[in-house]
């Protein structure tokens, strides 16, 4: 199958005088419709990778391609969700979900003439995540989990071909987080948009992903790739199965080794 997202020997350096090398020699390939997760130690360049794929920053070296085209600027085919919902507090929930339609073409040009169609689409998404009774509420009147559900709807309203998720459930309690794993999995299994999830939660990665890329310490590069062949739909019971636990432990050991090597290198440098 042809790759939908392709990073080939990518490097990214920040700054001019005191340069910080975030990524170096990073390569990965993600197929169309695949759910990929990126994990690694703090500061390994996971968020920098997201900026590269979405075209928010150009690579210092190497190439980034999406849908067969080199990325030379911000992409219109992307939906994004972050750890903080970033809903606009002065807009009702339904209006918040529809916000990308006012910005992204071709929906922006069609919105006025097809508002009823788009409104029903937004309501359907809210029904999917159990928020259909809250469309006329302001975000600040809702719980964090409810806001994040709405945030997920907003990232999908314009039918993105690529969904980028940066720690979307990291600020939520464990029960709400696991509940939203199932919600996201259900939507993805229906729509099959290509997804890249950046997370520190290894259970979350193993629950949601088809493939997990493990990053090294900074400068980040892919040091391991795990294909997750657990059957879907996955449930919380799946997380207690031996195969699932084995996957999580294997990745945790890889990251622990990377962290230890990084600490040892830093100590040697300090001594020298």
CSV table of C-alpha atoms in Angstrom, one decimal:
chain,number,residue,atom,x,y,z
A,1,UNK,CA,0.0,0.0,0.0
A,2,UNK,CA,1.2,3.5,-0.9
A,3,UNK,CA,2.3,5.7,2.0
A,4,UNK,CA,0.1,8.6,2.9
A,5,UNK,CA,2.6,10.3,5.2
A,6,UNK,CA,6.3,9.9,4.5
A,7,UNK,CA,9.2,11.4,6.4
A,8,UNK,CA,12.6,10.7,4.8
A,9,UNK,CA,15.8,11.4,6.8
A,10,UNK,CA,14.3,14.5,8.3
A,11,UNK,CA,16.1,17.0,10.5
A,12,UNK,CA,14.8,20.0,12.3
A,13,UNK,CA,16.9,22.7,14.0
A,14,UNK,CA,15.5,25.6,16.0
A,15,UNK,CA,17.3,28.9,16.6
A,16,UNK,CA,20.1,30.7,14.9
A,17,UNK,CA,22.9,31.4,17.4
A,18,UNK,CA,22.2,28.7,20.1
A,19,UNK,CA,20.8,26.0,17.9
A,20,UNK,CA,18.6,23.2,19.3
A,21,UNK,CA,18.5,20.1,17.1
A,22,UNK,CA,15.0,18.6,17.7
A,23,UNK,CA,15.0,15.9,15.1
A,24,UNK,CA,17.8,14.3,13.1
A,25,UNK,CA,17.7,11.4,10.7
A,26,UNK,CA,14.0,10.8,11.3
A,27,UNK,CA,12.1,8.5,8.9
A,28,UNK,CA,8.7,7.0,9.1
A,29,UNK,CA,6.0,5.8,6.7
A,30,UNK,CA,2.2,5.8,7.5
A,31,UNK,CA,-0.3,4.2,5.1
A,32,UNK,CA,-3.6,5.9,4.2
A,33,UNK,CA,-6.3,5.1,6.7
A,34,UNK,CA,-3.8,3.9,9.3
A,35,UNK,CA,-3.8,4.9,13.0
A,36,UNK,CA,-0.2,5.6,14.0
A,37,UNK,CA,1.1,6.6,17.5
A,38,UNK,CA,4.4,8.3,18.3
A,39,UNK,CA,5.9,7.8,21.8
A,40,UNK,CA,9.2,8.5,23.4
A,41,UNK,CA,10.9,10.3,26.3
A,42,UNK,CA,10.1,14.0,27.0
A,43,UNK,CA,11.8,16.4,24.6
A,44,UNK,CA,12.3,13.8,21.9
A,45,UNK,CA,10.7,15.9,19.2
A,46,UNK,CA,7.2,14.4,19.1
A,47,UNK,CA,5.4,17.8,18.8
A,48,UNK,CA,8.1,19.0,16.4
A,49,UNK,CA,7.2,16.1,14.2
A,50,UNK,CA,3.5,17.2,14.2
A,51,UNK,CA,4.5,20.7,13.1
A,52,UNK,CA,6.5,19.2,10.2
A,53,UNK,CA,3.8,17.0,9.0
A,54,UNK,CA,1.1,19.7,9.1
A,55,UNK,CA,3.4,22.2,7.3
A,56,UNK,CA,3.7,24.7,10.2
A,57,UNK,CA,7.5,24.5,10.0
A,58,UNK,CA,9.8,23.4,7.2
A,59,UNK,CA,12.4,20.7,7.8
A,60,UNK,CA,16.1,21.7,8.0
A,61,UNK,CA,17.0,18.7,6.0
A,62,UNK,CA,15.2,15.7,4.4
A,63,UNK,CA,11.7,15.6,3.0
A,64,UNK,CA,8.1,15.5,4.4
A,65,UNK,CA,5.4,14.3,2.0
A,66,UNK,CA,1.6,13.9,2.6
A,67,UNK,CA,-0.7,12.4,0.0
A,68,UNK,CA,2.1,12.1,-2.5
A,69,UNK,CA,3.1,15.8,-2.4
A,70,UNK,CA,6.0,17.4,-0.6
A,71,UNK,CA,4.8,19.6,2.3
A,72,UNK,CA,5.7,23.2,1.6
A,73,UNK,CA,3.2,25.0,3.8
A,74,UNK,CA,0.2,24.5,6.0
A,75,UNK,CA,-2.1,21.7,4.9
A,76,UNK,CA,-5.8,22.2,4.4
A,77,UNK,CA,-6.6,18.4,4.7
A,78,UNK,CA,-5.7,18.3,8.4
A,79,UNK,CA,-7.8,18.2,11.6
A,80,UNK,CA,-6.0,18.8,14.9
A,81,UNK,CA,-6.8,18.3,18.6
A,82,UNK,CA,-4.6,19.2,21.5
A,83,UNK,CA,-4.4,18.4,25.2
A,84,UNK,CA,-6.4,21.6,26.0
A,85,UNK,CA,-9.7,21.8,24.2
A,86,UNK,CA,-9.2,25.4,23.1
A,87,UNK,CA,-12.9,25.9,22.5
A,88,UNK,CA,-14.0,29.6,22.2
A,89,UNK,CA,-15.8,30.4,25.5
A,90,UNK,CA,-18.2,33.0,23.9
A,91,UNK,CA,-19.5,30.5,21.3
A,92,UNK,CA,-22.1,27.8,22.0
A,93,UNK,CA,-21.0,24.2,21.6
A,94,UNK,CA,-22.6,23.7,18.2
A,95,UNK,CA,-21.0,26.9,16.9
A,96,UNK,CA,-17.6,25.8,18.3
A,97,UNK,CA,-17.8,22.5,16.4
A,98,UNK,CA,-18.7,24.3,13.2
A,99,UNK,CA,-15.8,26.8,13.4
A,100,UNK,CA,-13.5,25.1,10.9
A,101,UNK,CA,-16.2,25.4,8.3
A,102,UNK,CA,-15.8,29.1,8.4
A,103,UNK,CA,-12.1,28.8,7.7
A,104,UNK,CA,-11.3,25.8,5.6
A,105,UNK,CA,-12.1,25.7,1.9
A,106,UNK,CA,-14.2,24.5,0.1
A,107,UNK,CA,-16.5,24.5,3.1
A,108,UNK,CA,-16.1,28.2,3.8
A,109,UNK,CA,-17.5,29.0,0.3
A,110,UNK,CA,-20.4,26.6,0.7
A,111,UNK,CA,-21.4,27.3,4.3
A,112,UNK,CA,-23.9,30.1,3.7
A,113,UNK,CA,-25.8,28.2,1.1
A,114,UNK,CA,-25.6,24.8,2.8
A,115,UNK,CA,-25.8,25.8,6.5
A,116,UNK,CA,-28.6,23.4,7.3
A,117,UNK,CA,-26.7,20.5,5.9
A,118,UNK,CA,-23.5,21.4,7.8
A,119,UNK,CA,-25.5,22.0,11.0
A,120,UNK,CA,-27.0,18.6,10.9
A,121,UNK,CA,-23.5,17.1,10.3
A,122,UNK,CA,-22.3,18.9,13.4
A,123,UNK,CA,-25.3,17.6,15.4
A,124,UNK,CA,-24.6,14.1,14.2
A,125,UNK,CA,-21.0,14.3,15.4
A,126,UNK,CA,-22.2,15.6,18.8
A,127,UNK,CA,-24.7,12.6,18.9
A,128,UNK,CA,-21.8,10.3,18.2
A,129,UNK,CA,-19.9,11.4,21.3
A,130,UNK,CA,-23.0,11.8,23.5
A,131,UNK,CA,-23.3,15.6,23.5
A,132,UNK,CA,-26.4,16.1,21.4
A,133,UNK,CA,-28.3,17.6,24.4
A,134,UNK,CA,-25.5,20.2,25.1
A,135,UNK,CA,-25.3,21.9,21.7
A,136,UNK,CA,-26.7,25.2,23.1
A,137,UNK,CA,-24.4,25.2,26.2
A,138,UNK,CA,-21.2,27.3,26.5
A,139,UNK,CA,-18.0,25.3,26.8
A,140,UNK,CA,-17.2,26.7,30.3
A,141,UNK,CA,-20.4,25.1,31.7
A,142,UNK,CA,-19.2,21.6,30.7
A,143,UNK,CA,-16.7,19.1,32.2
A,144,UNK,CA,-13.2,18.7,30.8
A,145,UNK,CA,-14.1,15.4,29.3
A,146,UNK,CA,-17.2,16.9,27.6
A,147,UNK,CA,-15.1,19.7,26.2
A,148,UNK,CA,-12.6,17.3,24.8
A,149,UNK,CA,-15.4,15.3,23.1
A,150,UNK,CA,-16.5,18.5,21.5
A,151,UNK,CA,-13.0,19.3,20.5
A,152,UNK,CA,-12.7,16.0,18.8
A,153,UNK,CA,-15.9,16.8,16.9
A,154,UNK,CA,-14.5,20.1,15.8
A,155,UNK,CA,-11.4,18.5,14.4
A,156,UNK,CA,-13.5,16.2,12.3
A,157,UNK,CA,-16.3,18.4,11.0
A,158,UNK,CA,-14.5,19.3,7.8
A,159,UNK,CA,-13.8,15.6,7.0
A,160,UNK,CA,-10.0,15.8,7.2
A,161,UNK,CA,-8.0,13.2,5.4
A,162,UNK,CA,-5.4,13.4,8.2
A,163,UNK,CA,-6.1,13.8,11.9
A,164,UNK,CA,-3.3,15.0,14.2
A,165,UNK,CA,-3.7,14.4,17.9
A,166,UNK,CA,-1.3,15.9,20.4
A,167,UNK,CA,-1.9,14.4,23.9
A,168,UNK,CA,-5.6,14.9,23.4
A,169,UNK,CA,-6.6,13.1,26.6
A,170,UNK,CA,-3.6,13.9,28.8
A,171,UNK,CA,-5.4,16.3,31.1
A,172,UNK,CA,-8.3,14.0,31.8
A,173,UNK,CA,-8.8,11.5,34.6
A,174,UNK,CA,-8.2,7.8,33.9
A,175,UNK,CA,-11.8,6.7,33.6
A,176,UNK,CA,-12.7,9.6,31.2
A,177,UNK,CA,-9.6,9.0,29.2
A,178,UNK,CA,-10.4,5.3,28.7
A,179,UNK,CA,-13.9,6.2,27.8
A,180,UNK,CA,-12.7,8.6,25.1
A,181,UNK,CA,-10.3,6.0,23.7
A,182,UNK,CA,-13.4,3.9,22.8
A,183,UNK,CA,-15.2,6.9,21.3
A,184,UNK,CA,-12.2,7.8,19.1
A,185,UNK,CA,-11.7,4.2,18.1
A,186,UNK,CA,-15.4,4.0,17.1
A,187,UNK,CA,-15.3,7.1,14.9
A,188,UNK,CA,-12.0,6.1,13.3
A,189,UNK,CA,-13.3,2.6,12.5
A,190,UNK,CA,-16.3,4.2,10.7
A,191,UNK,CA,-14.4,7.0,8.8
A,192,UNK,CA,-10.9,5.5,8.5
A,193,UNK,CA,-9.1,8.8,8.3
A,194,UNK,CA,-5.3,8.6,8.6
A,195,UNK,CA,-4.4,9.5,12.2
A,196,UNK,CA,-1.2,10.4,14.0
A,197,UNK,CA,-1.4,10.4,17.8
A,198,UNK,CA,1.4,11.8,20.0
A,199,UNK,CA,1.2,10.5,23.5
A,200,UNK,CA,3.1,9.7,26.6
A,201,UNK,CA,0.5,7.0,27.6
A,202,UNK,CA,1.8,3.7,26.3
A,203,UNK,CA,-1.6,2.0,27.1
A,204,UNK,CA,-3.3,4.6,25.0
A,205,UNK,CA,-1.0,4.1,22.1
A,206,UNK,CA,-1.4,0.3,22.2
A,207,UNK,CA,-5.2,0.6,22.5
A,208,UNK,CA,-5.7,2.9,19.6
A,209,UNK,CA,-2.9,2.4,17.1
A,210,UNK,CA,-2.1,0.1,14.2
A,211,UNK,CA,1.5,1.0,14.4
A,212,UNK,CA,3.6,2.6,17.1
A,213,UNK,CA,6.8,4.6,16.4
A,214,UNK,CA,9.3,4.8,19.3
A,215,UNK,CA,11.5,7.9,19.3
A,216,UNK,CA,15.0,8.4,20.7
A,217,UNK,CA,16.0,11.2,23.1
A,218,UNK,CA,16.8,14.5,21.4
A,219,UNK,CA,17.7,14.8,18.7
A,220,UNK,CA,14.7,12.5,17.9
A,221,UNK,CA,14.7,9.7,15.5
A,222,UNK,CA,12.7,6.5,15.1
A,223,UNK,CA,14.4,3.7,16.9
A,224,UNK,CA,11.7,1.0,16.8
A,225,UNK,CA,8.4,0.3,15.0
A,226,UNK,CA,5.7,-1.9,16.5
A,227,UNK,CA,2.8,-3.3,14.4
A,228,UNK,CA,-0.2,-3.8,16.7
A,229,UNK,CA,-2.3,-6.6,15.4
A,230,UNK,CA,-4.8,-6.8,18.2
A,231,UNK,CA,-8.3,-7.4,16.9
A,232,UNK,CA,-10.8,-4.5,16.9
A,233,UNK,CA,-12.9,-3.1,18.4
A,234,UNK,CA,-10.6,-3.1,21.4
A,235,UNK,CA,-12.1,-2.8,24.9
A,236,UNK,CA,-10.8,-2.0,28.3
A,237,UNK,CA,-10.7,-5.8,28.9
A,238,UNK,CA,-8.2,-5.9,26.0
A,239,UNK,CA,-5.7,-3.9,28.1
A,240,UNK,CA,-5.5,-6.8,30.6
A,241,UNK,CA,-4.7,-9.5,28.0
A,242,UNK,CA,-1.2,-10.9,28.1
A,243,UNK,CA,-0.4,-9.8,24.5
A,244,UNK,CA,-1.4,-6.2,25.2
A,245,UNK,CA,0.6,-6.1,28.4
A,246,UNK,CA,3.6,-7.6,26.6
A,247,UNK,CA,3.4,-4.8,23.9
A,248,UNK,CA,3.3,-2.1,26.6
A,249,UNK,CA,6.2,-3.5,28.6
A,250,UNK,CA,8.3,-3.9,25.5
A,251,UNK,CA,7.9,-0.3,24.5
A,252,UNK,CA,8.4,0.9,28.1
A,253,UNK,CA,11.7,-1.0,28.2
A,254,UNK,CA,12.8,0.6,25.0
A,255,UNK,CA,12.1,4.1,26.3
A,256,UNK,CA,13.7,3.4,29.6
A,257,UNK,CA,16.9,2.3,27.8
A,258,UNK,CA,16.8,5.5,25.7
A,259,UNK,CA,16.4,7.6,28.9
A,260,UNK,CA,19.3,5.8,30.6
A,261,UNK,CA,21.6,6.2,27.6
A,262,UNK,CA,20.7,9.8,27.4
A,263,UNK,CA,21.5,10.4,31.1
A,264,UNK,CA,24.8,8.5,30.8
A,265,UNK,CA,25.8,10.6,27.8
A,266,UNK,CA,24.9,13.8,29.6
A,267,UNK,CA,26.9,12.8,32.7
A,268,UNK,CA,29.9,11.9,30.6
A,269,UNK,CA,29.8,15.2,28.9
A,270,UNK,CA,29.6,17.0,32.2
A,271,UNK,CA,32.5,15.1,33.6
A,272,UNK,CA,34.6,15.8,30.5
